[in-house]
Amino acid sequence: MGNRSVIPFGPQHPVLPEPIHIDLVVEDEKVVEAVPSIGFIHRGLESLAGKRDFNQLVYVAERTCGICSFQHGMGYCEAVEHIFGVEVPKRAKYLRTIWAELARMHSHLLWLGLLADGFGYENLFYQCWRIRERILDLHELTAGGRLIFSVNKVGGVLKDIPEDKLKEILRTLDEVDDELRVIRSVFFEDRSVISRLKGVGVLTKEQVNELGAVGPFARASGVRVDMRTLGYAAYPELSFAPIVSNDGDSYARCFIRMMELFQSIKLIREAIGKIPAEKELEVPIKGNPDGEYFMRVEQPRGEAFYYVKGSGKPFLERMRIRTPTFANIPALCEMLKNADLADVGLLVLTIDPCISCTER
Amino acid sequence: MANITRSPWLLHYDGSSCNGCDIEVLACLTPVYDAERLGVMNTGDPMQADIFLITGGINEQNRPTVKQLYDQMPSPKVVVAVGVCACTGGIFKECYNILGGADTTIPVDIYVPGCAARPEAIIDGIVKAVALFQKRSDDYKAKVKEKKKAGK
């Protein structure tokens, strides 16, 4: 029985750029309790619902998070479209799917890089981010922005991806596929990576269910939860099955995200193959939203839900966002118990924390 | 750039940004943009930093943290506000929890626009900050020299 002491982790710390503060109660080198405190980047984004009308709010929703920006915009738009009861043109649905999967790829590559940096594999970090830039180039090619590209609007999308750019996406994805296979073999087979990740931070299926974790983090523990199976955008027409692992350790989380990269490539290829040649990209929206709706979308980090309530005025009565990292924090604190102090940074990373989503 | 005697080290803190600018700051340091070729290094320790990159606006809770980080940095130092939120508060200006840009709490020298700020713009900001840092460093040295002379 050693002495208990409290070590503060954050808000400014070297693991990830975002501020999160965790008080770690340690006994010698073992963490016995982790107490999180959040709110360093709380902006009060939801309050803008009373100051911007429902069309302008798309851009606010996209700025909930710079990494999964597209999915935020899509979630909000689909929620408002459901209130209006309109059906988005098919081509717009496919375009949304393509952009959403590209955004997922860039987010997962970012995470894999940060993970490699977290266990001190600088070279791998750089390689992941080098490949990620290829995806960002595709964002820029198709939408004009690198991270926040504002192509969603209530009722459809603002831009089309012409045939030649779709071909360019396919060509780049072929090259990215080859490069990813090299990275994959390093992540899956390298001895130092395995020794840092295997058996670290194990959570069982029961624990994950009890604590309500979502996304790849939950899927790594054997919980089959993926909102893409609900069938928004063009997902119902694509062959899609969630990737699940039963190990529940950090290695499994890395495995899930790595395999999802290949899954995303497959989904984009399929979507580009099936995309209908329509001219219509949006349906006209008349009047103001009256009613309420819950929309659930699968972000790179897991399930995010959007609650939108309108009362026949241009300004929404309420917009509520629950983001995946917020759901994963209780599970993170459970996971940090009994962890080595040296593993804390790595374990915080394995939930793929996005604090600016969490605190909005 | 030739007269810079040492490489600038960066301290990066996320005020209340949406992450967009943060990952662009990181993208600056990775192979495609590679600011490290200019000798720029990202450090987590304010005591070793020369240039303070701040993204996002200021709110009540992070205000003391930002102030403390700024105070911990040794003089001379340069502050770069990255992204429109750090410059003015941006899209979140009207939110109840945002006090405004970074200059509400600490003196800002260089403003980098953009939402999210592009890596090219951030590197441009860093290069300008290096020039300013060099100037302040020279001024400081001249001051010390003058003091020494007067002491004799």
Coordinates of C-alpha atoms in Angstrom, one line a residue:
Chain A
M1 CA 0.0 0.0 0.0
G2 CA 1.7 3.1 -1.2
N3 CA 1.0 6.8 -0.6
R4 CA -1.8 8.3 -2.4
S5 CA -1.2 11.5 -4.3
V6 CA -3.1 13.4 -7.0
I7 CA -1.5 14.2 -10.3
P8 CA -3.2 16.8 -12.5
F9 CA -3.3 15.9 -16.2
G10 CA -4.0 18.9 -18.3
P11 CA -5.5 21.2 -19.4
Q12 CA -2.4 22.0 -21.4
H13 CA -0.6 18.7 -22.0
P14 CA 1.5 17.1 -24.7
V15 CA -0.8 14.2 -25.7
L16 CA -3.3 16.0 -27.7
P17 CA -3.8 19.7 -28.6
E18 CA -7.1 20.0 -26.9
P19 CA -7.5 20.9 -23.2
I20 CA -9.0 18.2 -21.0
H21 CA -8.3 18.1 -17.3
I22 CA -8.2 14.8 -15.4
D23 CA -7.2 14.5 -11.8
L24 CA -5.4 11.3 -11.4
V25 CA -5.3 9.7 -8.0
V26 CA -2.3 7.5 -7.9
E27 CA -0.9 5.0 -5.5
D28 CA 2.8 4.6 -6.4
E29 CA 2.6 4.1 -10.2
K30 CA -0.9 2.8 -10.4
V31 CA -3.9 5.0 -11.0
V32 CA -6.7 4.3 -8.6
E33 CA -9.2 6.9 -9.6
A34 CA -9.6 9.4 -12.4
V35 CA -11.8 12.5 -12.0
P36 CA -12.4 14.4 -15.2
S37 CA -13.4 18.1 -15.3
I38 CA -14.4 19.6 -18.6
G39 CA -15.5 23.0 -19.7
F40 CA -12.3 24.7 -20.9
I41 CA -13.6 25.1 -24.4
H42 CA -17.3 25.5 -23.7
R43 CA -18.6 28.2 -26.1
G44 CA -22.3 27.9 -25.8
L45 CA -22.8 27.0 -29.4
E46 CA -26.4 25.7 -28.9
S47 CA -27.5 29.2 -27.8
L48 CA -26.9 30.5 -31.4
A49 CA -30.1 28.7 -32.3
G50 CA -31.9 31.8 -31.1
K51 CA -29.7 34.2 -33.1
R52 CA -29.3 32.5 -36.5
D53 CA -32.1 31.2 -38.6
F54 CA -32.3 27.5 -39.5
N55 CA -30.4 27.9 -42.8
Q56 CA -27.5 29.8 -41.2
L57 CA -27.4 27.3 -38.4
V58 CA -25.9 24.7 -40.8
Y59 CA -22.6 26.6 -40.7
V60 CA -22.7 26.8 -36.9
A61 CA -23.3 23.1 -36.7
E62 CA -20.4 22.4 -38.9
R63 CA -18.2 24.3 -36.5
T64 CA -19.0 22.2 -33.6
C65 CA -15.9 20.3 -34.5
G66 CA -13.3 20.8 -37.1
I67 CA -12.5 17.2 -37.5
C68 CA -15.9 15.6 -38.1
S69 CA -17.3 18.9 -39.4
F70 CA -19.1 17.4 -42.4
Q71 CA -21.0 14.8 -40.4
H72 CA -22.2 17.5 -38.0
G73 CA -23.6 19.5 -40.8
M74 CA -25.2 16.4 -42.3
G75 CA -26.7 15.4 -39.0
Y76 CA -28.3 18.8 -38.6
C77 CA -29.5 19.1 -42.2
E78 CA -31.1 15.6 -42.1
A79 CA -32.9 16.4 -38.9
V80 CA -34.4 19.6 -40.3
E81 CA -35.3 17.8 -43.6
H82 CA -37.2 15.2 -41.5
I83 CA -39.2 18.0 -39.9
F84 CA -40.1 19.4 -43.3
G85 CA -40.8 15.8 -44.5
V86 CA -38.8 16.2 -47.7
E87 CA -36.8 13.6 -49.6
V88 CA -33.4 14.7 -50.7
P89 CA -32.5 13.9 -54.3
K90 CA -30.6 10.6 -54.7
R91 CA -27.4 12.1 -56.1
A92 CA -27.2 14.5 -53.1
K93 CA -27.5 11.5 -50.8
Y94 CA -24.7 9.7 -52.5
L95 CA -22.5 12.9 -52.5
R96 CA -23.1 13.2 -48.8
T97 CA -22.1 9.6 -48.3
I98 CA -18.9 10.1 -50.3
W99 CA -17.9 13.2 -48.4
A100 CA -18.8 11.6 -45.0
E101 CA -16.6 8.6 -45.7
L102 CA -13.7 10.8 -46.9
A103 CA -14.1 12.8 -43.6
R104 CA -14.0 9.5 -41.7
M105 CA -10.8 8.5 -43.4
H106 CA -9.1 11.8 -42.6
S107 CA -10.2 11.5 -39.0
H108 CA -9.1 7.9 -38.5
L109 CA -5.7 8.7 -40.1
L110 CA -5.3 11.6 -37.8
W111 CA -6.1 9.4 -34.9
L112 CA -3.7 6.6 -36.0
G113 CA -1.0 9.3 -36.3
L114 CA -1.6 10.7 -32.8
L115 CA -1.7 7.2 -31.4
A116 CA 1.7 6.4 -33.0
D117 CA 3.0 9.7 -31.5
G118 CA 1.5 8.7 -28.2
F119 CA 3.6 5.6 -28.0
G120 CA 6.6 7.3 -29.3
Y121 CA 6.7 6.1 -32.9
E122 CA 7.4 9.4 -34.6
N123 CA 8.1 8.0 -38.0
L124 CA 4.7 6.2 -38.1
F125 CA 3.0 9.4 -37.0
Y126 CA 4.5 11.3 -39.9
Q127 CA 3.6 8.6 -42.4
C128 CA -0.1 8.6 -41.3
W129 CA -0.3 12.4 -41.6
R130 CA 1.4 12.2 -45.0
I131 CA -1.3 9.9 -46.3
R132 CA -3.9 12.0 -44.6
E133 CA -2.9 15.0 -46.7
R134 CA -3.9 13.0 -49.8
I135 CA -7.4 12.8 -48.4
L136 CA -7.4 16.5 -47.5
D137 CA -6.4 17.2 -51.1
L138 CA -9.5 15.4 -52.2
H139 CA -11.6 17.5 -49.9
E140 CA -10.1 20.6 -51.4
L141 CA -10.6 19.3 -54.9
T142 CA -14.3 18.4 -54.5
A143 CA -15.5 21.0 -52.0
G144 CA -12.9 23.8 -51.8
G145 CA -12.0 23.6 -48.2
R146 CA -9.5 21.4 -46.3
L147 CA -11.4 20.8 -43.1
I148 CA -14.6 22.8 -43.0
F149 CA -16.2 22.7 -46.4
S150 CA -19.8 23.8 -46.0
V151 CA -21.3 21.9 -48.9
N152 CA -24.4 20.9 -47.0
K153 CA -27.6 22.8 -46.9
V154 CA -31.1 22.1 -45.7
G155 CA -32.6 20.2 -48.6
G156 CA -29.5 18.9 -50.3
V157 CA -26.0 19.8 -51.2
L158 CA -24.5 23.0 -52.7
K159 CA -22.0 21.5 -55.0
D160 CA -21.8 18.6 -57.4
I161 CA -18.8 16.4 -57.9
P162 CA -18.4 16.1 -61.7
E163 CA -17.4 12.8 -63.4
D164 CA -13.7 13.7 -63.8
K165 CA -13.3 14.5 -60.2
L166 CA -15.0 11.3 -59.2
K167 CA -12.4 9.5 -61.3
E168 CA -9.7 11.5 -59.6
I169 CA -11.1 10.3 -56.2
L170 CA -10.9 6.7 -57.4
R171 CA -7.4 7.1 -58.7
T172 CA -6.1 8.7 -55.4
L173 CA -7.9 6.1 -53.3
D174 CA -6.1 3.3 -55.2
E175 CA -2.8 4.8 -54.3
V176 CA -3.9 5.5 -50.7
D177 CA -5.0 1.9 -50.5
D178 CA -1.5 0.6 -51.4
E179 CA 0.1 3.0 -48.9
L180 CA -2.3 2.1 -46.2
R181 CA -1.4 -1.6 -46.6
V182 CA 2.2 -0.8 -45.7
I183 CA 1.1 1.2 -42.6
R184 CA -1.3 -1.6 -41.6
S185 CA 1.4 -4.2 -41.5
V186 CA 3.4 -1.9 -39.2
F187 CA 0.5 -1.3 -36.9
F188 CA -0.5 -5.0 -36.8
E189 CA 2.9 -6.7 -36.8
D190 CA 5.5 -4.4 -35.3
R191 CA 6.7 -5.8 -32.0
S192 CA 7.0 -2.5 -30.2
V193 CA 3.5 -1.4 -31.3
I194 CA 2.0 -4.7 -30.1
S195 CA 3.8 -4.6 -26.8
R196 CA 2.4 -1.1 -26.1
L197 CA -1.1 -1.8 -27.1
K198 CA -2.0 -5.5 -26.5
G199 CA -3.9 -6.1 -23.3
V200 CA -3.7 -2.4 -22.3
G201 CA -6.9 -0.7 -21.0
V202 CA -9.2 -3.7 -21.4
L203 CA -13.0 -3.1 -21.2
T204 CA -15.4 -5.9 -21.3
K205 CA -18.6 -5.9 -23.4
E206 CA -20.7 -5.7 -20.2
Q207 CA -18.7 -2.7 -18.9
V208 CA -19.1 -0.9 -22.2
N209 CA -22.8 -1.6 -22.3
E210 CA -23.3 -0.4 -18.8
L211 CA -21.3 2.8 -19.3
G212 CA -22.9 3.6 -22.6
A213 CA -19.9 3.9 -24.8
V214 CA -20.3 4.4 -28.5
G215 CA -18.5 4.2 -31.8
P216 CA -15.3 2.3 -32.6
F217 CA -14.5 2.3 -28.9
A218 CA -17.6 0.2 -28.2
R219 CA -17.2 -1.9 -31.3
A220 CA -13.7 -2.9 -30.1
S221 CA -15.3 -4.5 -27.1
G222 CA -17.8 -6.5 -29.1
V223 CA -20.8 -4.2 -29.0
R224 CA -22.4 -4.1 -32.5
V225 CA -23.4 -0.5 -32.6
D226 CA -23.1 1.6 -35.7
M227 CA -25.6 4.2 -36.7
R228 CA -24.8 3.7 -40.4
T229 CA -27.0 0.6 -40.1
L230 CA -30.0 2.9 -39.4
G231 CA -29.9 3.9 -43.0
Y232 CA -29.5 7.6 -43.5
A233 CA -27.9 9.1 -46.6
A234 CA -27.1 6.4 -49.2
Y235 CA -26.0 3.8 -46.7
P236 CA -29.0 1.5 -47.1
E237 CA -28.1 1.0 -50.8
L238 CA -24.5 0.1 -50.1
S239 CA -23.2 -3.2 -48.7
F240 CA -22.3 -2.3 -45.2
A241 CA -21.7 -4.3 -42.0
P242 CA -20.1 -2.9 -38.9
I243 CA -16.6 -4.1 -38.0
V244 CA -16.5 -5.6 -34.5
S245 CA -13.7 -7.1 -32.4
N246 CA -14.0 -8.9 -29.1
D247 CA -10.7 -8.2 -27.5
G248 CA -11.6 -4.8 -25.9
D249 CA -8.0 -3.6 -25.5
S250 CA -6.1 -0.7 -27.1
Y251 CA -4.9 -3.0 -29.9
A252 CA -8.5 -3.9 -30.8
R253 CA -9.4 -0.2 -31.0
C254 CA -6.5 0.4 -33.3
F255 CA -7.6 -2.6 -35.4
I256 CA -11.1 -1.4 -35.7
R257 CA -10.1 2.1 -37.0
M258 CA -7.5 0.6 -39.3
M259 CA -10.1 -1.8 -40.9
E260 CA -12.7 1.0 -41.1
L261 CA -10.3 2.9 -43.3
F262 CA -10.4 0.1 -45.8
Q263 CA -14.1 -0.2 -45.3
S264 CA -14.5 3.5 -46.1
I265 CA -12.5 3.1 -49.3
K266 CA -14.8 0.2 -50.3
L267 CA -17.9 2.3 -49.5
I268 CA -16.7 5.3 -51.5
R269 CA -15.8 3.0 -54.5
E270 CA -19.3 1.4 -54.3
A271 CA -21.0 4.8 -54.0
I272 CA -19.1 6.2 -57.0
G273 CA -20.1 3.1 -59.0
K274 CA -23.8 3.5 -58.1
I275 CA -24.2 7.3 -58.1
P276 CA -27.2 8.2 -60.3
A277 CA -26.7 10.9 -63.0
E278 CA -29.2 13.4 -61.9
K279 CA -29.2 17.2 -62.3
E280 CA -31.2 17.9 -59.2
L281 CA -29.0 18.4 -56.1
E282 CA -31.6 19.9 -53.7
V283 CA -35.3 20.1 -53.1
P284 CA -36.8 23.6 -52.5
I285 CA -37.7 24.3 -48.9
K286 CA -40.7 26.5 -48.2
G287 CA -41.7 27.9 -44.9
N288 CA -40.2 27.4 -41.5
P289 CA -39.7 24.2 -39.6
D290 CA -42.5 23.2 -37.3
G291 CA -42.0 20.1 -35.1
E292 CA -39.2 18.2 -33.6
Y293 CA -36.9 15.4 -34.6
F294 CA -34.0 13.2 -33.3
M295 CA -31.4 12.4 -35.8
R296 CA -28.6 10.0 -35.1
V297 CA -25.5 9.8 -37.3
E298 CA -22.3 7.8 -37.1
Q299 CA -19.3 10.1 -36.8
P300 CA -15.7 8.9 -36.9
R301 CA -15.9 8.8 -33.1
G302 CA -19.3 7.2 -32.8
E303 CA -22.9 8.1 -32.5
A304 CA -23.9 11.7 -32.4
F305 CA -27.4 12.8 -32.1
Y306 CA -29.1 16.0 -33.1
Y307 CA -32.3 17.1 -31.5
V308 CA -34.0 19.9 -33.4
K309 CA -37.2 21.7 -32.4
G310 CA -38.9 24.4 -34.5
S311 CA -42.1 26.2 -33.9
G312 CA -43.0 27.6 -37.3
K313 CA -40.5 30.5 -37.0
P314 CA -37.2 31.0 -38.8
F315 CA -35.4 30.7 -35.6
L316 CA -35.3 27.2 -34.0
E317 CA -36.6 26.8 -30.5
R318 CA -33.9 24.4 -29.5
M319 CA -31.0 22.6 -31.0
R320 CA -29.3 20.0 -28.9
I321 CA -26.2 18.0 -29.8
R322 CA -24.9 15.0 -28.0
T323 CA -21.5 14.0 -29.2
P324 CA -19.6 10.7 -29.0
T325 CA -16.7 11.7 -26.8
F326 CA -19.2 12.9 -24.1
A327 CA -20.6 9.4 -24.1
N328 CA -17.2 7.8 -23.9
I329 CA -15.8 9.8 -21.0
P330 CA -17.4 7.6 -18.2
A331 CA -15.9 4.5 -19.9
L332 CA -12.5 6.3 -20.1
C333 CA -12.5 6.9 -16.4
E334 CA -13.4 3.3 -15.7
M335 CA -10.5 2.2 -18.0
L336 CA -8.0 4.5 -16.3
K337 CA -8.5 2.7 -13.0
N338 CA -5.7 0.3 -12.4
A339 CA -3.8 1.6 -15.4
D340 CA -0.1 2.4 -15.2
L341 CA 0.6 6.1 -14.9
A342 CA 2.8 5.8 -18.1
D343 CA -0.2 4.5 -20.1
V344 CA -2.6 7.3 -19.2
G345 CA -1.8 9.5 -22.2
L346 CA -2.2 6.5 -24.5
L347 CA -5.5 5.4 -22.9
V348 CA -6.9 8.9 -23.2
L349 CA -6.1 8.8 -26.9
T350 CA -7.7 5.4 -27.5
I351 CA -11.2 6.8 -27.1
D352 CA -10.3 9.3 -29.9
P353 CA -11.2 12.3 -27.7
C354 CA -12.7 15.3 -29.4
I355 CA -13.1 17.8 -26.6
S356 CA -14.4 20.7 -28.7
C357 CA -17.4 18.4 -29.7
T358 CA -17.9 17.4 -26.1
E359 CA -18.0 20.9 -24.7
R360 CA -19.4 22.8 -27.7
Chain B
M1 CA 15.7 34.6 -42.3
A2 CA 19.5 34.3 -42.4
N3 CA 20.2 36.4 -39.3
I4 CA 18.2 34.2 -37.0
T5 CA 20.6 32.9 -34.4
R6 CA 18.3 30.2 -33.0
S7 CA 15.3 28.2 -34.0
P8 CA 11.9 29.4 -32.6
W9 CA 10.1 26.9 -30.4
L10 CA 6.3 27.0 -30.4
L11 CA 3.8 26.6 -27.7
H12 CA 0.4 25.7 -29.0
Y13 CA -2.7 26.1 -26.8
D14 CA -6.3 25.5 -27.9
G15 CA -8.4 28.3 -26.4
S16 CA -11.9 27.3 -27.3
S17 CA -11.5 26.5 -31.0
C18 CA -13.4 23.8 -32.9
N19 CA -10.3 21.8 -33.5
G20 CA -10.0 22.9 -37.1
C21 CA -7.2 25.3 -36.6
D22 CA -5.5 23.0 -34.1
I23 CA -5.1 20.2 -36.5
E24 CA -4.0 22.7 -39.2
V25 CA -1.2 23.8 -36.7
L26 CA -0.3 20.2 -36.4
A27 CA -0.4 19.7 -40.2
C28 CA 2.1 22.5 -40.4
L29 CA 4.6 20.4 -38.6
T30 CA 4.0 17.2 -40.6
P31 CA 5.7 16.1 -43.9
V32 CA 3.7 18.1 -46.5
Y33 CA 4.1 21.5 -45.0
D34 CA 7.0 20.7 -42.7
A35 CA 7.7 23.9 -40.7
E36 CA 10.4 22.0 -38.9
R37 CA 12.6 22.7 -41.9
L38 CA 12.6 26.3 -40.7
G39 CA 13.8 25.1 -37.4
V40 CA 10.4 25.5 -35.8
M41 CA 9.7 23.0 -33.1
N42 CA 6.5 22.3 -31.2
T43 CA 7.0 22.1 -27.5
G44 CA 4.6 21.4 -24.6
D45 CA 6.6 23.4 -22.1
P46 CA 5.9 27.1 -21.9
M47 CA 9.3 27.8 -20.2
Q48 CA 11.1 26.8 -23.4
A49 CA 8.8 28.5 -25.9
D50 CA 9.4 31.6 -27.9
I51 CA 6.2 31.9 -29.9
F52 CA 2.8 31.3 -28.5
L53 CA 0.2 30.1 -31.0
I54 CA -3.3 30.4 -29.7
T55 CA -6.4 29.1 -31.4
G56 CA -10.0 29.8 -30.5
G57 CA -11.6 32.5 -28.4
I58 CA -11.4 33.1 -24.7
N59 CA -13.9 32.0 -22.1
E60 CA -14.1 32.4 -18.3
Q61 CA -12.6 29.0 -17.6
N62 CA -9.6 29.0 -19.9
R63 CA -8.8 32.7 -19.2
P64 CA -6.5 32.0 -16.2
T65 CA -4.8 29.1 -18.1
V66 CA -4.0 31.3 -21.1
K67 CA -2.7 34.1 -18.8
Q68 CA -0.6 31.6 -16.9
L69 CA 0.9 30.1 -20.0
Y70 CA 1.7 33.6 -21.3
D71 CA 3.3 34.6 -18.0
Q72 CA 5.4 31.4 -17.8
M73 CA 7.0 32.1 -21.2
P74 CA 10.4 33.9 -20.9
S75 CA 10.7 37.3 -22.6
P76 CA 11.1 38.2 -25.4
K77 CA 8.0 36.4 -26.7
V78 CA 5.6 36.7 -29.6
V79 CA 1.9 35.8 -29.6
V80 CA 0.2 34.6 -32.8
A81 CA -3.6 34.4 -32.9
V82 CA -4.5 31.6 -35.3
G83 CA -7.9 31.6 -37.0
V84 CA -10.8 34.0 -36.9
C85 CA -12.0 32.8 -33.5
A86 CA -8.7 33.8 -31.9
C87 CA -8.7 37.1 -33.8
T88 CA -12.2 38.3 -32.9
G89 CA -14.3 35.5 -31.5
G90 CA -15.5 34.5 -35.0
I91 CA -18.8 32.7 -35.5
F92 CA -19.0 32.2 -31.7
K93 CA -18.7 35.9 -30.9
E94 CA -22.4 36.1 -29.8
C95 CA -22.2 33.0 -27.7
Y96 CA -22.8 33.6 -24.0
N97 CA -19.6 32.0 -22.9
I98 CA -17.1 33.8 -25.3
L99 CA -15.4 36.9 -24.1
G100 CA -13.9 37.6 -27.5
G101 CA -10.6 37.0 -29.3
A102 CA -7.2 36.2 -27.6
D103 CA -6.4 39.9 -27.3
T104 CA -9.0 40.3 -24.5
T105 CA -6.5 38.5 -22.2
I106 CA -3.0 38.7 -23.6
P107 CA -1.3 41.1 -26.0
V108 CA -1.5 39.6 -29.5
D109 CA 1.2 40.6 -32.1
I110 CA 0.2 38.7 -35.2
Y111 CA -3.3 37.8 -36.5
V112 CA -3.7 34.8 -38.9
P113 CA -7.1 34.9 -40.6
G114 CA -9.1 31.9 -41.8
C115 CA -11.7 29.4 -40.8
A116 CA -10.0 27.0 -40.5
A117 CA -6.7 28.9 -41.0
R118 CA -4.8 27.2 -43.8
P119 CA -1.3 25.8 -43.1
E120 CA 0.3 28.3 -45.6
A121 CA -1.3 31.2 -43.7
I122 CA -0.1 29.7 -40.3
I123 CA 3.5 29.3 -41.6
D124 CA 3.4 32.9 -42.9
G125 CA 2.3 34.0 -39.5
I126 CA 5.1 32.0 -37.9
V127 CA 7.7 33.5 -40.2
K128 CA 6.4 37.0 -39.4
A129 CA 6.6 36.1 -35.7
V130 CA 10.2 35.0 -36.1
A131 CA 11.1 38.3 -37.6
L132 CA 9.4 40.2 -34.7
F133 CA 11.0 37.8 -32.2
Q134 CA 14.4 38.6 -33.7
K135 CA 13.8 42.3 -33.4
R136 CA 12.7 42.0 -29.8
S137 CA 15.7 39.9 -29.0
D138 CA 18.1 42.4 -30.5
D139 CA 16.4 45.3 -28.7
Y140 CA 16.7 43.3 -25.4
K141 CA 20.4 42.6 -26.0
A142 CA 21.0 46.3 -26.8
K143 CA 19.3 47.3 -23.6
V144 CA 21.4 44.9 -21.6
K145 CA 24.6 46.2 -23.2
E146 CA 23.5 49.8 -22.4
K147 CA 22.9 48.9 -18.8
K148 CA 26.2 47.2 -18.5
K149 CA 28.0 50.3 -19.9
A150 CA 26.1 52.6 -17.5
G151 CA 27.1 50.3 -14.6
K152 CA 30.8 50.6 -15.4

